[in-house]
Coordinates of C-alpha atoms in Angstrom, one line a residue:
M18 CA 93.5 85.1 117.7
S19 CA 90.7 87.7 118.4
H20 CA 92.6 90.2 115.9
S21 CA 92.7 87.3 113.2
L22 CA 88.9 86.7 113.7
S23 CA 88.0 90.3 113.5
S24 CA 90.1 90.6 110.3
I25 CA 88.4 87.6 108.7
S26 CA 85.0 89.0 109.6
R27 CA 85.7 92.4 108.2
S28 CA 86.9 90.7 105.0
V29 CA 83.5 88.7 104.6
I30 CA 81.4 91.9 105.2
E31 CA 83.3 94.0 102.9
D32 CA 83.4 91.3 100.0
T33 CA 79.6 90.8 100.3
A34 CA 78.1 94.3 101.0
Q35 CA 81.0 96.7 99.8
D36 CA 81.5 98.3 103.2
F37 CA 77.9 99.5 103.7
R38 CA 78.5 100.9 107.2
P39 CA 76.2 103.1 109.0
A40 CA 77.5 106.7 109.7
N41 CA 76.7 106.1 113.6
P42 CA 79.5 104.7 115.5
Q43 CA 77.2 102.5 117.4
I44 CA 73.6 101.6 116.6
I45 CA 71.3 99.7 119.0
M46 CA 68.6 97.3 117.6
S47 CA 66.3 96.0 120.1
N48 CA 68.7 94.0 122.7
N49 CA 71.2 93.8 119.9
T50 CA 74.3 96.2 119.6
Y51 CA 76.0 96.5 116.1
H52 CA 79.8 97.5 116.2
P53 CA 80.5 98.8 112.6
T54 CA 84.2 99.3 113.5
Q55 CA 84.5 95.7 114.3
N56 CA 81.7 94.3 112.0
I57 CA 80.1 92.4 114.9
Y58 CA 76.8 92.1 116.6
T59 CA 76.3 91.5 120.3
K60 CA 73.7 90.7 122.6
D61 CA 73.5 93.2 125.4
D62 CA 73.6 90.3 128.1
E63 CA 76.2 88.1 126.4
P64 CA 79.9 88.5 125.2
R65 CA 80.9 89.8 122.0
I66 CA 80.7 87.1 119.1
H67 CA 82.3 87.8 115.8
R68 CA 79.6 86.8 113.0
S69 CA 79.9 86.2 109.2
A70 CA 78.0 88.3 106.7
R71 CA 75.6 85.4 106.6
D72 CA 75.2 85.2 110.3
V73 CA 74.3 89.0 110.3
R74 CA 71.8 88.5 107.9
E75 CA 70.1 85.7 109.8
L76 CA 70.3 87.7 113.0
R77 CA 68.6 90.6 111.2
A78 CA 66.0 88.4 109.9
G79 CA 65.3 86.7 113.3
E80 CA 65.0 90.0 115.2
F81 CA 62.9 91.9 112.5
H82 CA 61.0 89.0 110.8
D83 CA 57.7 91.2 111.4
E84 CA 57.9 94.2 109.1
E85 CA 56.0 96.2 111.7
S86 CA 59.1 96.2 114.0
I87 CA 61.6 97.1 111.5
D88 CA 63.2 100.4 112.5
H89 CA 64.3 103.0 109.9
E90 CA 67.7 103.2 111.5
L91 CA 69.0 99.8 111.0
P92 CA 72.6 99.1 110.6
G93 CA 73.6 99.9 107.1
D94 CA 70.6 102.3 106.7
V95 CA 71.7 104.2 103.7
F96 CA 71.6 107.7 105.1
G97 CA 72.2 106.8 108.9
Q98 CA 71.2 109.1 111.7
E99 CA 70.4 112.5 110.3
D100 CA 69.9 114.6 113.4
G101 CA 71.8 117.7 113.1
H102 CA 72.7 117.4 109.3
D103 CA 72.3 120.2 107.0
I104 CA 70.7 117.9 104.3
K105 CA 68.2 115.3 105.4
Y106 CA 66.9 112.7 103.0
K107 CA 64.5 110.5 105.2
T108 CA 61.6 112.9 105.3
L109 CA 59.3 111.4 102.8
S110 CA 55.7 110.1 104.1
W111 CA 54.0 107.2 102.3
P112 CA 51.3 109.5 100.7
V113 CA 54.1 111.7 99.1
V114 CA 56.0 108.8 97.8
A115 CA 52.6 107.3 96.4
V116 CA 52.3 110.6 94.5
L117 CA 56.0 110.4 93.4
M118 CA 55.3 106.9 92.2
I119 CA 52.0 107.8 90.5
T120 CA 53.6 110.7 88.7
E121 CA 56.6 108.8 87.6
I122 CA 54.5 105.8 86.2
V123 CA 51.3 107.2 85.0
S124 CA 52.7 109.3 82.4
N125 CA 53.3 109.0 78.5
G126 CA 53.2 105.3 78.8
M127 CA 49.4 105.5 79.4
L128 CA 49.1 107.1 76.1
S129 CA 50.1 104.3 74.0
L130 CA 47.6 101.8 75.6
P131 CA 44.6 102.3 73.2
S132 CA 46.8 101.3 70.4
S133 CA 47.9 98.2 72.2
L134 CA 44.1 97.5 72.4
A135 CA 43.7 98.2 68.7
A136 CA 46.6 95.5 67.9
V137 CA 45.3 92.6 69.9
G138 CA 41.8 93.3 70.7
V139 CA 39.9 94.7 73.5
V140 CA 39.5 91.6 75.7
P141 CA 43.2 90.5 75.3
G142 CA 44.3 94.1 75.9
V143 CA 42.3 94.4 78.9
V144 CA 43.4 91.2 80.5
V145 CA 47.1 92.0 79.8
I146 CA 46.8 95.3 81.5
V147 CA 45.0 94.0 84.5
F148 CA 47.4 90.9 84.9
L149 CA 50.4 92.8 84.5
G150 CA 49.2 95.6 87.1
S151 CA 48.2 92.8 89.6
F152 CA 51.8 91.0 88.9
A153 CA 53.4 94.3 89.5
T154 CA 51.6 94.6 92.9
Y155 CA 53.0 91.3 94.1
T156 CA 56.4 92.0 92.6
A157 CA 56.3 95.6 94.6
W158 CA 55.6 93.7 97.7
A159 CA 58.7 91.4 97.2
L160 CA 60.8 94.3 96.3
I161 CA 59.7 96.2 99.4
Q162 CA 60.3 93.0 101.5
F163 CA 63.7 92.8 100.3
K164 CA 64.4 96.3 101.0
L165 CA 63.2 96.1 104.7
R166 CA 65.5 93.2 105.3
H167 CA 68.5 94.8 103.4
P168 CA 68.5 98.5 104.6
E169 CA 71.7 99.1 103.1
V170 CA 70.2 98.6 99.7
H171 CA 69.7 102.2 97.9
N172 CA 69.1 101.0 94.2
M173 CA 69.1 98.1 92.1
G174 CA 72.9 98.0 91.9
D175 CA 73.2 97.4 95.7
A176 CA 70.6 94.6 95.2
G177 CA 72.7 93.0 92.5
M178 CA 75.7 92.9 94.9
I179 CA 73.5 90.9 97.4
L180 CA 72.3 88.6 94.7
F181 CA 75.2 88.1 92.3
G182 CA 78.2 89.9 94.0
P183 CA 80.2 92.7 92.2
I184 CA 79.3 91.9 88.6
G185 CA 75.8 91.9 89.4
R186 CA 76.3 95.2 91.2
E187 CA 77.7 96.9 88.1
I188 CA 75.3 95.5 85.5
L189 CA 72.2 96.4 87.5
S190 CA 73.7 99.9 88.5
A191 CA 74.5 100.3 84.5
G192 CA 70.9 99.1 83.7
T193 CA 69.3 101.5 86.0
I194 CA 71.4 104.6 84.7
I195 CA 70.7 103.6 81.1
F196 CA 67.0 103.0 81.4
A197 CA 66.7 106.4 83.8
V198 CA 68.4 108.3 81.0
F199 CA 66.3 106.7 78.1
A200 CA 63.2 107.3 80.1
T201 CA 64.1 111.0 80.6
G202 CA 64.7 111.1 76.7
S203 CA 61.2 109.6 76.1
Q204 CA 59.7 112.4 78.3
I205 CA 61.6 115.0 76.5
L206 CA 60.3 113.8 73.2
A207 CA 56.8 113.8 74.7
G208 CA 57.1 117.4 75.8
Q209 CA 58.6 118.4 72.4
L210 CA 55.4 116.6 70.8
A211 CA 53.1 118.7 73.3
L212 CA 55.0 121.9 72.3
S213 CA 54.8 121.2 68.7
V214 CA 51.0 120.6 68.8
L215 CA 50.3 123.7 70.8
S216 CA 52.2 125.9 68.5
N217 CA 51.1 124.3 65.2
E218 CA 54.7 123.4 64.6
R219 CA 56.0 126.9 64.3
L220 CA 59.4 126.2 65.7
C221 CA 62.0 123.5 65.0
T222 CA 61.2 120.4 67.0
V223 CA 64.8 120.2 68.1
A224 CA 64.2 123.6 69.7
F225 CA 61.2 122.6 71.4
A226 CA 63.2 119.4 72.9
G227 CA 66.0 121.7 74.0
I228 CA 63.4 124.1 75.8
F229 CA 61.8 121.1 77.4
A230 CA 65.2 119.6 78.4
V231 CA 66.2 122.7 80.3
A232 CA 62.9 122.5 82.2
V233 CA 63.6 118.9 83.2
T234 CA 67.0 119.7 84.1
L235 CA 66.0 122.5 86.5
A236 CA 63.3 120.4 88.0
S237 CA 65.9 117.7 88.8
F238 CA 68.3 119.8 90.5
P239 CA 67.0 119.3 94.2
R240 CA 69.1 117.0 96.2
T241 CA 66.3 115.5 98.3
L242 CA 63.2 113.9 96.7
D243 CA 61.0 115.7 99.4
S244 CA 61.9 118.8 97.3
L245 CA 59.9 117.3 94.2
G246 CA 57.0 116.1 96.3
F247 CA 55.0 119.3 95.5
L248 CA 55.9 119.3 92.0
S249 CA 54.9 115.7 91.7
I250 CA 51.3 116.5 93.1
V251 CA 50.9 118.9 90.2
G252 CA 52.4 116.3 87.7
G253 CA 50.1 113.6 89.0
I254 CA 47.0 115.8 88.7
S255 CA 48.0 117.0 85.3
I256 CA 48.1 113.5 83.7
V257 CA 44.8 112.5 85.4
V258 CA 43.1 115.7 84.1
A259 CA 44.7 115.3 80.8
G260 CA 43.2 111.9 80.4
I261 CA 39.8 112.9 81.5
V262 CA 39.8 115.6 78.9
A263 CA 41.1 113.2 76.1
L264 CA 38.4 110.9 77.1
A265 CA 35.9 113.8 76.8
G266 CA 37.4 114.9 73.5
A267 CA 37.2 111.4 72.1
G268 CA 33.5 111.1 72.9
A269 CA 32.7 114.8 71.8
V270 CA 34.2 114.0 68.4
P271 CA 34.1 110.4 67.8
I272 CA 36.1 109.1 64.8
N273 CA 35.0 105.4 64.4
P274 CA 32.7 104.9 67.4
G275 CA 32.3 101.1 68.1
D276 CA 34.9 100.1 65.6
I277 CA 36.5 97.8 67.9
Q278 CA 37.5 94.0 67.9
V279 CA 36.9 91.6 70.7
A280 CA 40.2 89.8 69.6
V281 CA 42.6 90.5 66.8
T282 CA 44.8 87.8 65.0
S283 CA 48.3 89.4 64.4
D284 CA 51.7 88.3 64.0
F285 CA 54.1 87.7 67.1
T286 CA 55.9 91.0 66.7
S287 CA 52.8 93.2 66.5
A288 CA 51.2 91.3 69.4
F289 CA 54.2 91.3 71.5
I290 CA 54.8 95.1 71.0
S291 CA 51.4 95.4 72.4
I292 CA 52.5 93.8 75.5
T293 CA 55.6 95.7 76.0
N294 CA 53.6 98.9 75.8
P295 CA 51.8 98.3 79.2
V296 CA 55.2 96.7 80.8
F297 CA 56.6 99.9 80.1
A298 CA 53.8 101.9 81.5
Y299 CA 54.2 99.8 84.8
A300 CA 58.1 100.3 84.7
G301 CA 58.7 102.2 87.9
H302 CA 60.0 99.5 90.2
F303 CA 63.7 100.4 89.3
M304 CA 63.2 103.6 91.4
F305 CA 61.5 102.0 94.3
F306 CA 64.6 101.2 96.4
I307 CA 65.8 105.1 96.1
L308 CA 62.4 106.3 97.0
I309 CA 61.9 104.0 100.0
S310 CA 65.4 104.9 101.4
E311 CA 64.1 108.5 101.7
M312 CA 61.1 107.6 103.7
K313 CA 60.6 108.4 107.4
Q314 CA 59.1 105.0 107.9
P315 CA 60.1 102.6 105.2
Q316 CA 57.6 100.0 106.6
D317 CA 54.8 102.0 105.2
A318 CA 56.1 101.6 101.5
M319 CA 53.5 98.9 100.6
K320 CA 50.7 101.6 101.4
A321 CA 52.4 103.6 98.6
A322 CA 52.5 100.8 96.3
Y323 CA 48.8 99.9 96.8
A324 CA 47.8 103.3 96.1
L325 CA 50.0 103.4 92.9
Q326 CA 48.8 100.0 91.5
I327 CA 45.2 100.7 92.1
T328 CA 45.4 104.1 90.6
A329 CA 47.4 103.2 87.5
T330 CA 45.6 100.0 86.8
S331 CA 42.2 101.6 87.0
L332 CA 43.2 104.6 84.9
Y333 CA 45.0 102.3 82.2
V334 CA 42.0 100.3 81.8
V335 CA 39.4 103.1 81.6
F336 CA 41.7 105.3 79.2
A337 CA 42.6 102.5 76.9
V338 CA 39.0 101.0 76.6
V339 CA 37.2 104.4 76.3
S340 CA 39.7 105.9 73.8
Y341 CA 39.6 102.7 71.7
W342 CA 35.9 102.6 71.5
Y343 CA 35.3 106.2 70.5
I344 CA 38.4 106.3 68.2
G345 CA 38.6 103.0 66.8
S346 CA 41.1 100.6 65.2
D347 CA 43.0 103.7 63.6
V348 CA 43.9 105.1 67.1
L349 CA 47.5 106.5 66.9
S350 CA 50.2 106.3 69.7
P351 CA 50.3 108.5 71.4
S352 CA 46.4 108.6 71.4
L353 CA 46.2 112.2 71.8
L354 CA 47.3 112.7 68.4
S355 CA 43.8 111.0 67.2
L356 CA 41.7 113.8 68.8
S357 CA 40.3 116.7 67.2
P358 CA 42.9 119.8 67.0
L359 CA 41.1 121.5 70.0
F360 CA 41.0 118.7 72.3
S361 CA 44.3 117.5 71.4
K362 CA 45.9 120.8 72.1
L363 CA 44.0 120.9 75.5
A364 CA 45.0 117.4 76.5
F365 CA 48.7 117.9 75.5
G366 CA 48.9 121.3 77.2
L367 CA 47.6 119.7 80.5
A368 CA 49.8 117.1 80.4
I369 CA 53.0 119.0 79.9
P370 CA 53.6 119.4 83.8
N371 CA 53.6 115.5 84.1
F372 CA 56.0 115.0 81.2
F373 CA 58.8 117.3 82.6
I374 CA 58.2 116.2 86.2
A375 CA 58.3 112.6 85.5
G376 CA 61.5 113.3 83.4
S377 CA 63.0 115.1 86.2
L378 CA 62.5 112.1 88.4
Y379 CA 64.1 109.9 85.9
S380 CA 67.3 111.9 85.6
H381 CA 67.3 112.5 89.3
T382 CA 67.3 108.7 89.8
A383 CA 70.2 108.2 87.6
S384 CA 72.1 111.1 89.2
K385 CA 71.3 109.9 92.7
L386 CA 72.6 106.4 92.0
V387 CA 76.0 107.6 91.0
F388 CA 76.2 110.4 93.7
V389 CA 75.3 107.9 96.7
R390 CA 77.8 105.3 95.1
L391 CA 80.6 107.8 95.3
F392 CA 79.9 109.4 98.7
R393 CA 78.0 107.0 100.9
H394 CA 78.6 107.6 104.5
T395 CA 80.8 110.7 103.8
K396 CA 80.2 114.5 104.9
H397 CA 79.4 115.3 101.2
I398 CA 76.0 113.4 101.5
H399 CA 74.6 115.5 104.2
T400 CA 76.5 118.8 104.3
H401 CA 76.6 121.7 101.8
T402 CA 80.1 121.0 100.4
L403 CA 81.7 122.4 97.3
L404 CA 82.8 119.0 96.0
G405 CA 79.0 117.6 96.8
W406 CA 77.3 120.1 95.0
G407 CA 79.8 120.2 92.2
T408 CA 79.7 116.5 91.6
W409 CA 75.9 116.7 91.8
T410 CA 75.5 119.5 89.3
L411 CA 77.8 117.7 86.9
L412 CA 75.8 114.3 87.2
I413 CA 72.5 116.2 86.8
L414 CA 73.9 117.9 83.8
L415 CA 75.4 114.8 82.2
A416 CA 72.0 112.8 82.7
N417 CA 69.9 115.5 81.1
V418 CA 72.2 116.3 78.2
A419 CA 72.8 112.8 77.4
A420 CA 68.9 112.1 77.3
F421 CA 68.5 115.1 75.1
V422 CA 71.2 114.0 72.7
F423 CA 69.9 110.6 72.5
A424 CA 66.4 111.7 72.1
V425 CA 66.8 114.1 69.1
G426 CA 70.1 112.8 67.8
I427 CA 69.5 109.2 67.3
P428 CA 66.9 108.2 64.6
V429 CA 66.2 105.0 66.2
F430 CA 65.7 106.3 69.9
N431 CA 62.2 105.1 70.2
Y432 CA 63.2 101.5 69.4
L433 CA 66.1 102.1 71.9
V434 CA 63.6 102.8 74.5
G435 CA 61.7 99.7 73.6
I436 CA 64.9 97.8 73.8
A437 CA 65.9 99.1 77.1
A438 CA 62.3 98.6 78.5
S439 CA 62.5 94.9 77.3
V440 CA 66.1 94.3 78.6
F441 CA 65.6 96.3 82.0
A442 CA 62.0 96.9 82.8
A443 CA 61.2 93.4 82.3
W444 CA 63.7 92.5 85.1
Y445 CA 63.3 95.5 87.5
T446 CA 59.6 95.4 87.4
Y447 CA 59.0 91.6 87.3
G448 CA 61.9 89.1 87.0
L449 CA 64.1 90.2 89.9
A450 CA 61.4 90.3 92.5
G451 CA 61.2 86.5 92.2
A452 CA 65.1 86.0 92.7
F453 CA 64.7 88.5 95.9
W454 CA 62.3 86.1 97.3
L455 CA 64.3 82.9 96.6
H456 CA 67.4 84.7 98.0
D457 CA 66.1 85.8 101.1
T458 CA 64.1 82.7 101.9
Y459 CA 67.1 80.5 101.2
Y460 CA 69.3 82.5 103.4
F461 CA 66.8 83.7 106.3
E462 CA 64.4 80.7 106.8
G463 CA 66.4 77.5 106.1
G464 CA 67.8 76.9 102.6
F465 CA 66.3 74.3 100.2
R466 CA 64.1 73.0 102.8
A467 CA 62.4 76.5 103.4
W468 CA 61.7 76.6 99.6
L469 CA 60.1 73.0 99.7
Q470 CA 58.0 73.9 102.8
R471 CA 56.3 76.8 100.7
P472 CA 55.7 75.3 97.5
L473 CA 52.9 77.8 96.3
M474 CA 55.3 80.8 96.9
L475 CA 58.1 78.7 95.4
A476 CA 56.1 78.2 92.3
V477 CA 54.9 81.8 92.2
N478 CA 58.5 83.2 92.4
V479 CA 60.2 80.7 90.0
F480 CA 57.2 81.9 87.5
T481 CA 58.2 85.5 88.3
V482 CA 61.7 84.9 87.3
L483 CA 60.7 83.0 84.0
A484 CA 58.1 85.7 83.2
G485 CA 60.8 88.3 83.4
A486 CA 63.0 86.3 81.3
F487 CA 60.2 85.7 78.7
I488 CA 59.2 89.3 78.6
C489 CA 62.8 90.3 78.2
V490 CA 63.6 87.8 75.4
G491 CA 60.3 88.3 73.6
G492 CA 60.3 92.2 73.8
L493 CA 63.8 92.3 72.6
Y494 CA 63.0 90.2 69.5
A495 CA 59.9 92.0 68.7
T496 CA 61.4 95.5 68.9
I497 CA 64.4 94.5 67.0
V498 CA 62.2 93.0 64.2
A499 CA 60.1 96.2 64.4
L500 CA 63.1 98.5 63.8
I501 CA 64.4 96.3 60.9
R502 CA 60.9 96.7 59.2
A503 CA 60.9 100.4 59.8
S504 CA 64.3 100.8 58.5
A505 CA 63.4 98.8 55.3
A506 CA 60.4 100.9 54.9
G507 CA 62.4 104.1 55.0
E508 CA 60.4 105.2 58.2
L509 CA 63.3 106.4 60.2
P510 CA 63.5 110.0 60.8
P511 CA 67.0 111.7 60.3
A512 CA 69.0 112.8 63.2
F513 CA 68.2 116.3 64.7
Q514 CA 65.4 116.8 62.4
C515 CA 63.4 120.0 62.6

């Protein structure tokens, strides 16, 4: 009988969490002991009881409802106990995570925001930027709470497994990889543009893209994110300084100062694209699970998220408004192209470190998802093995080569990035956070009754899911319409154009 119950329990756990077992043979949680080989929890002062996957989640919720009491070595923790291992992942402090987040998010997306204000007007544009930034702060909180309750989650695919089963895992994993590779390609194009401006276009742009892709590839090779920490500090500082220089340049050599509109009447496509620009500018949540998994104290993750959102929202508003004020309604995207030649070169040159470091973080993310999926809880994660390093090298090369080929070989790549942002960023940054809260409140706090007992939070999270769906559908429609218009007007560049 005992053997039968153990088999049933093991089946439930494996079907629900794809065998997310800790590396430790036994892990102590408060006064509970987890026995991974038998998939059971026991109280130290009571007999062993076989529990279902839902029972395990409920026990975990009861013991660790207070986020301050959550230990970073819970059962199912992605990297387990790392003492004595050659490669240690859980080394990040929250300030370093904040810098990594800022470097990754406050990047080339910021440079498109002045054109968004020109499309809809300064008041609607600022309202959208501030609202989406505040909204992203809430969704970051919901995502972090989900991660703390489900320490086995390493990426959006793992979260999809919990929410929707195997199909959800594959869809959200694929979406993360696609979006990360496309984002890498976007950074390669930004670097290509910067090098072209600095050199007065003296070399084929494909060659510039290739040079930049090599730099991105080399920077993304470290296996752990702490190895990218120092580079991220440089990258974060570079984009902030580049923004300041750009504002100084716009003020020193104004083009149409004061040529701004409080509000602009435009068609749905133009207006919605101006919304997808700030959505893309805030689109970093898809990396949060991977970042938090490598923190020494995951419960500090919200401090990093606050630092990110305050910094990003403040920079976005100031940069967008001041640039729009001095350059006027003809501001280009990226706005650095609207500056005088001298200031354009200065700003692009200062932004280059951010472009290639952000690109390396994206390609690292795509590679890390697959690597952990292949080798979770094996020696290849923590040990310098030929198979481990060979696989990691192959994944890094594949991610960056794919990003380069897509960026320079597909004439509609910028539109594909917009489509990917609409389909994936809308859900990863906004919509899924509502699903996380609804799921955990239902399973941890009493089902439908728990939802009804918290009507305000229920309304907020239903709205979050619907908002994600609206941004997804609206952004997808607007981007496809813009692509059709550009194609009809003959505005699409040829593949591999110099």
